[in-house]
């Protein structure tokens, strides 16, 4: 499956909480409205990074703490 399938017709990633629902193992950060309105700002990036890091850790079978 090509990576281009991970994006919708407008170019936004098809994802839930930063994790692609189309391409296994693909994660996103810094996307407008990734999780919240502030996701693409400096203030929202840290919050989103924690959520994405937890999802990566779960995928790897580890605990992000």
PDB file of C-alpha atoms in Angstrom:
ATOM      1  CA  UNK A   1       0.000   0.000   0.000  1.00  0.00           C
ATOM      2  CA  UNK A   2       1.517   3.342  -1.001  1.00  0.00           C
ATOM      3  CA  UNK A   3       2.043   6.024   1.642  1.00  0.00           C
ATOM      4  CA  UNK A   4      -0.090   8.390  -0.428  1.00  0.00           C
ATOM      5  CA  UNK A   5      -3.119   6.339   0.664  1.00  0.00           C
ATOM      6  CA  UNK A   6      -2.557   7.699   4.183  1.00  0.00           C
ATOM      7  CA  UNK A   7      -3.900  11.113   3.113  1.00  0.00           C
ATOM      8  CA  UNK A   8      -7.391  12.267   2.213  1.00  0.00           C
ATOM      9  CA  UNK A   9      -8.375  14.182  -0.929  1.00  0.00           C
ATOM     10  CA  UNK A  10      -7.425  17.513   0.694  1.00  0.00           C
ATOM     11  CA  UNK A  11      -4.020  16.255   1.843  1.00  0.00           C
ATOM     12  CA  UNK A  12      -4.708  15.724   5.522  1.00  0.00           C
ATOM     13  CA  UNK A  13      -3.550  12.474   7.133  1.00  0.00           C
ATOM     14  CA  UNK A  14      -6.159   9.831   7.860  1.00  0.00           C
ATOM     15  CA  UNK A  15      -5.417   9.268  11.537  1.00  0.00           C
ATOM     16  CA  UNK A  16      -6.647   8.973  15.113  1.00  0.00           C
ATOM     17  CA  UNK A  17      -4.593  10.729  17.797  1.00  0.00           C
ATOM     18  CA  UNK A  18      -1.642  10.973  15.410  1.00  0.00           C
ATOM     19  CA  UNK A  19      -1.609   7.301  14.387  1.00  0.00           C
ATOM     20  CA  UNK A  20      -2.432   6.455  10.782  1.00  0.00           C
ATOM     21  CA  UNK A  21      -5.503   4.280  10.386  1.00  0.00           C
ATOM     22  CA  UNK A  22      -4.329   3.342   6.884  1.00  0.00           C
ATOM     23  CA  UNK A  23      -0.566   2.697   7.034  1.00  0.00           C
ATOM     24  CA  UNK A  24       0.639   0.500   9.886  1.00  0.00           C
ATOM     25  CA  UNK A  25       3.430   2.114  11.914  1.00  0.00           C
ATOM     26  CA  UNK A  26       2.971   5.629  10.509  1.00  0.00           C
ATOM     27  CA  UNK A  27       2.512   8.507  12.965  1.00  0.00           C
ATOM     28  CA  UNK A  28       1.940  12.237  12.463  1.00  0.00           C
ATOM     29  CA  UNK A  29       2.783  15.423  14.388  1.00  0.00           C
ATOM     30  CA  UNK A  30       2.191  19.137  13.811  1.00  0.00           C
ATOM     31  CA  UNK A  31      -0.918  18.679  11.693  1.00  0.00           C
ATOM     32  CA  UNK A  32      -3.744  21.205  11.887  1.00  0.00           C
ATOM     33  CA  UNK A  33      -6.424  19.748  14.163  1.00  0.00           C
ATOM     34  CA  UNK A  34      -4.429  16.562  14.758  1.00  0.00           C
ATOM     35  CA  UNK A  35      -6.229  16.261  18.072  1.00  0.00           C
ATOM     36  CA  UNK A  36      -7.347  19.779  18.936  1.00  0.00           C
ATOM     37  CA  UNK A  37      -7.540  23.232  17.439  1.00  0.00           C
ATOM     38  CA  UNK A  38      -4.144  24.127  18.933  1.00  0.00           C
ATOM     39  CA  UNK A  39      -2.365  21.040  17.532  1.00  0.00           C
ATOM     40  CA  UNK A  40      -0.345  22.925  14.937  1.00  0.00           C
ATOM     41  CA  UNK A  41       0.869  25.556  17.430  1.00  0.00           C
ATOM     42  CA  UNK A  42       3.791  25.425  19.818  1.00  0.00           C
ATOM     43  CA  UNK A  43       1.376  25.164  22.747  1.00  0.00           C
ATOM     44  CA  UNK A  44      -0.456  22.187  21.296  1.00  0.00           C
ATOM     45  CA  UNK A  45       2.528  20.292  19.930  1.00  0.00           C
ATOM     46  CA  UNK A  46       3.822  19.218  23.351  1.00  0.00           C
ATOM     47  CA  UNK A  47       0.455  17.846  24.389  1.00  0.00           C
ATOM     48  CA  UNK A  48       0.071  15.986  21.099  1.00  0.00           C
ATOM     49  CA  UNK A  49       3.645  14.687  21.324  1.00  0.00           C
ATOM     50  CA  UNK A  50       2.836  13.008  24.637  1.00  0.00           C
ATOM     51  CA  UNK A  51      -0.188  11.272  23.129  1.00  0.00           C
ATOM     52  CA  UNK A  52       1.698  10.189  20.004  1.00  0.00           C
ATOM     53  CA  UNK A  53       4.653   8.958  22.108  1.00  0.00           C
ATOM     54  CA  UNK A  54       2.263   6.860  24.204  1.00  0.00           C
ATOM     55  CA  UNK A  55       0.800   5.334  21.037  1.00  0.00           C
ATOM     56  CA  UNK A  56       4.293   4.542  19.690  1.00  0.00           C
ATOM     57  CA  UNK A  57       5.245   2.992  23.035  1.00  0.00           C
ATOM     58  CA  UNK A  58       2.095   0.852  23.025  1.00  0.00           C
ATOM     59  CA  UNK A  59       2.910  -0.308  19.502  1.00  0.00           C
ATOM     60  CA  UNK A  60       6.415  -1.279  20.642  1.00  0.00           C
ATOM     61  CA  UNK A  61       5.080  -2.979  23.755  1.00  0.00           C
ATOM     62  CA  UNK A  62       6.690  -0.469  26.096  1.00  0.00           C
ATOM     63  CA  UNK A  63       5.415   2.106  28.540  1.00  0.00           C
ATOM     64  CA  UNK A  64       6.065   5.758  27.787  1.00  0.00           C
ATOM     65  CA  UNK A  65       5.648   6.538  31.469  1.00  0.00           C
TER      66      UNK A  65
END
